């Protein structure tokens, strides 16, 4: 398998969810895919959240996303 | 919206759960809310765990928690 | 309780799952337990993933695992 | 207070000022607000500067800025 | 000068100010000195803030503070 | 020499090459210069790669690039 | 062996000693055990010291200590 | 394209070369491929070297290498 | 503009001031410029301080400074 | 002195001792030398421990060890 | 107690010893005090070593040392 | 082989080159060897550069260099 010498751009997004880390990440992609094409991989950078009434009210997960730059 | 110049204290807790990272974090808040009021936000610092019989027996998630200092 | 002066070896594994971070970690242990005995604890080092059609196609979780070296 | 599951984008800017760290950060926002709406929070990533005649000639402060992605 | 083998405790605080980093740090000490005695030194851990109308609305400076534990 | 209080934006790119780290970085600039003007400096963030047949098949170098924001 | 879903609190202490790193850490525990019960594990965070007459006058070792929160 | 839930093991190697960083990395793979199959990707962890007669005598490049664990 | 292949040396200094972070940095340059020529740029490495009577008594700012080595 | 272009493998071990950091490291080598030949250098990665009755019950020192891969 | 606005310079040294970490640090100060006056504090940056015959042959401890710059 | 308990000093240099990372490092040594004797090893700390006309105009590689302190 030959590797094409692609160039990728990386952006950072924070997705949020009241349920889980996984859902917060997927929410970020759902929103970003409206304007960004060709997203390939991601890395979780930071996991934070808001607390209300003594429990997690919102997961806030920051990810770095790589996507192919079109020619 | 005006910002009040609050002062916050941050503490570190390790919550544990045999099921999931999210539950381990919520367990930490359930216990901490008995003595700490006004918890506002948290950040996941470290995710570790114990292994038994070749699978995760316990998730151990360390979080930093910020709460408002009362006047 | 007396502590035995055990020596532990640490290895790094990347487990994958299309469903969740927790399942990716458990998949790593299921495979590793075929050849590694006495796994005791782990630490999550990195959480990455692959994106397809604007959502997470695969969680890729890298863990450091400690196991007792037999005498 | 209910949390809306917003998605945020983060960008990095370097603001500069011959006077202070605070002014360098505000200069970055003055410029960025011409094209970026809904900036919410920032984090200082790096503080550097240029030296001339044995004193600070320019503060160069790099910040990460989070803003809400419009629906 | 002989060194006494003191033991110190370190706590983390986030001070806030609409004006400057220095004022945010001092605000943290003003509040903390109501209940903590013998604060000796501090280290800036993180500098964040809130943005409103395209400028810094609040500096949020997290510090680690060391104080002597009384005998 | 007077310093102009410019504001810079930083973006992250991953350039690739089958030959060398230097070529991977230059490939990133060749592609990015089609749409980004005024690129001034860069910093190497991460050097990774793909392996095939027991040798490096592709260098993947992630860089942070600073460019002047036009007035 | 079943794991109880304990919650742990972590605090930071700086112990000091003119003799050794190990003694500095133990001095921290001797003082802390007057008020903190159920200390379980620690991690060395930073090793610093004071110099006098060209030799170490005091070791200053900062540790993070985890203890079980009572129910 | 479906993702198989493979498990990967990661090992660290230090390759050396008197000529270049790239050659040091390839030397590591040449040696490792005698005993390790299915190496897929790598990450450069550290670049060090030895100096003799005021120039680089040896590049020492430490890499983390991921390979598929066979079923 | 052609780049000359200069070589730079970097040193670390801690400047102090009872007033501000900016003044602490400038105090370091005032002192260093007595013996070091051609200082070009700096980076803030650490911001610490001393506390007295519940407020900052001294800012202690550690910087890394780059200067051109003369031919 | 000519440098041979050796390739080294690095492994991580945690040695333990009730007495000192140095002894914990040597215990790791005593055990590892039963199966690993040609160990050359090490680096301390992490120093942790267990606490019992208000003093250190066990030092747990994690090291990265480099050894020559035989031809 | 008034704080004098001293300026400090920081240098890095690696001390070595076949016996202990503490002795390696003190050996560095014994050598450095021949040419450097007014050393005040240090911080341990890295602890490495050489292995021979399956045990530690030499501790190599790198420290950052701060000393007052004379007026 | 007996280890002599040498003491090493570490300095930081930034070498530059329009051609490659390796040449930038060697340029630093060529210049430094005019005044520093007994340089033994180095570690690459940071790789940055300047961009002109959409390609790398200058590689700027910062290294930490260790050399033996003479008796």
mmCIF file of N, CA and C in Angstrom, chain K residues 12-14 16-18 27-28 31 50 52 57-58 62, chain L residues 1 3-10 41 64 69-71:
data_model
loop_
_atom_site.group_PDB
_atom_site.id
_atom_site.type_symbol
_atom_site.label_atom_id
_atom_site.label_comp_id
_atom_site.label_asym_id
_atom_site.label_seq_id
_atom_site.Cartn_x
_atom_site.Cartn_y
_atom_site.Cartn_z
ATOM 1 N N UNK K 12 22.311 24.408 35.283
ATOM 2 C CA UNK K 12 22.035 22.980 35.444
ATOM 3 C C UNK K 12 23.327 22.194 35.573
ATOM 4 N N UNK K 13 23.350 21.283 36.535
ATOM 5 C CA UNK K 13 24.517 20.436 36.777
ATOM 6 C C UNK K 13 24.056 18.985 36.870
ATOM 7 N N UNK K 14 24.931 18.053 36.468
ATOM 8 C CA UNK K 14 24.685 16.638 36.726
ATOM 9 C C UNK K 14 25.768 16.133 37.661
ATOM 10 N N UNK K 16 27.283 12.967 40.053
ATOM 11 C CA UNK K 16 27.275 11.504 39.985
ATOM 12 C C UNK K 16 27.837 10.907 41.265
ATOM 13 N N UNK K 17 27.380 9.694 41.554
ATOM 14 C CA UNK K 17 27.852 8.973 42.739
ATOM 15 C C UNK K 17 27.531 7.508 42.557
ATOM 16 N N UNK K 18 28.372 6.642 43.063
ATOM 17 C CA UNK K 18 28.060 5.209 43.022
ATOM 18 C C UNK K 18 27.176 4.799 44.197
ATOM 19 N N UNK K 27 27.913 15.986 45.554
ATOM 20 C CA UNK K 27 29.124 16.034 44.726
ATOM 21 C C UNK K 27 29.052 17.171 43.711
ATOM 22 N N UNK K 28 27.866 17.415 43.167
ATOM 23 C CA UNK K 28 27.734 18.527 42.214
ATOM 24 C C UNK K 28 28.031 19.856 42.896
ATOM 25 N N UNK K 31 31.855 20.430 43.662
ATOM 26 C CA UNK K 31 32.608 20.871 42.483
ATOM 27 C C UNK K 31 32.230 22.296 42.073
ATOM 28 N N UNK K 50 23.793 4.522 35.425
ATOM 29 C CA UNK K 50 24.437 3.463 34.637
ATOM 30 C C UNK K 50 24.307 2.154 35.403
ATOM 31 N N UNK K 52 25.707 -1.841 35.789
ATOM 32 C CA UNK K 52 26.769 -2.809 35.473
ATOM 33 C C UNK K 52 26.575 -4.049 36.326
ATOM 34 N N UNK K 57 25.550 1.120 38.938
ATOM 35 C CA UNK K 57 26.968 1.440 39.046
ATOM 36 C C UNK K 57 27.170 2.928 39.313
ATOM 37 N N UNK K 58 26.239 3.757 38.872
ATOM 38 C CA UNK K 58 26.391 5.200 39.058
ATOM 39 C C UNK K 58 25.032 5.893 38.997
ATOM 40 N N UNK K 62 20.507 15.212 37.738
ATOM 41 C CA UNK K 62 20.590 16.546 37.164
ATOM 42 C C UNK K 62 19.750 17.510 37.990
ATOM 43 N N UNK L 1 34.482 -1.840 34.208
ATOM 44 C CA UNK L 1 34.803 -0.421 33.973
ATOM 45 C C UNK L 1 34.334 0.414 35.156
ATOM 46 N N UNK L 3 33.378 3.826 37.091
ATOM 47 C CA UNK L 3 32.851 5.132 36.748
ATOM 48 C C UNK L 3 33.515 6.181 37.622
ATOM 49 N N UNK L 4 34.071 7.222 37.019
ATOM 50 C CA UNK L 4 34.594 8.340 37.787
ATOM 51 C C UNK L 4 33.417 9.237 38.156
ATOM 52 N N UNK L 5 33.413 9.757 39.396
ATOM 53 C CA UNK L 5 32.294 10.600 39.820
ATOM 54 C C UNK L 5 32.443 12.018 39.284
ATOM 55 N N UNK L 6 32.405 12.150 37.968
ATOM 56 C CA UNK L 6 32.500 13.452 37.341
ATOM 57 C C UNK L 6 31.287 14.308 37.651
ATOM 58 N N UNK L 7 31.490 15.629 37.516
ATOM 59 C CA UNK L 7 30.367 16.558 37.564
ATOM 60 C C UNK L 7 30.275 17.210 36.187
ATOM 61 N N UNK L 8 29.044 17.294 35.665
ATOM 62 C CA UNK L 8 28.815 17.865 34.346
ATOM 63 C C UNK L 8 28.009 19.145 34.474
ATOM 64 N N UNK L 9 28.264 20.078 33.573
ATOM 65 C CA UNK L 9 27.427 21.263 33.484
ATOM 66 C C UNK L 9 26.623 21.165 32.188
ATOM 67 N N UNK L 10 25.387 21.631 32.211
ATOM 68 C CA UNK L 10 24.550 21.602 31.013
ATOM 69 C C UNK L 10 24.223 23.024 30.581
ATOM 70 N N UNK L 41 27.517 15.033 25.508
ATOM 71 C CA UNK L 41 26.241 14.552 24.982
ATOM 72 C C UNK L 41 25.282 15.724 24.822
ATOM 73 N N UNK L 64 20.204 20.908 24.640
ATOM 74 C CA UNK L 64 20.864 20.977 25.937
ATOM 75 C C UNK L 64 22.148 20.167 25.795
ATOM 76 N N UNK L 69 33.064 19.157 33.841
ATOM 77 C CA UNK L 69 33.757 20.265 34.510
ATOM 78 C C UNK L 69 35.164 19.796 34.883
ATOM 79 N N UNK L 70 36.147 20.538 34.431
ATOM 80 C CA UNK L 70 37.532 20.161 34.745
ATOM 81 C C UNK L 70 37.800 20.274 36.242
ATOM 82 N N UNK L 71 38.732 19.448 36.717
ATOM 83 C CA UNK L 71 39.099 19.571 38.137
ATOM 84 C C UNK L 71 40.091 20.710 38.357
#
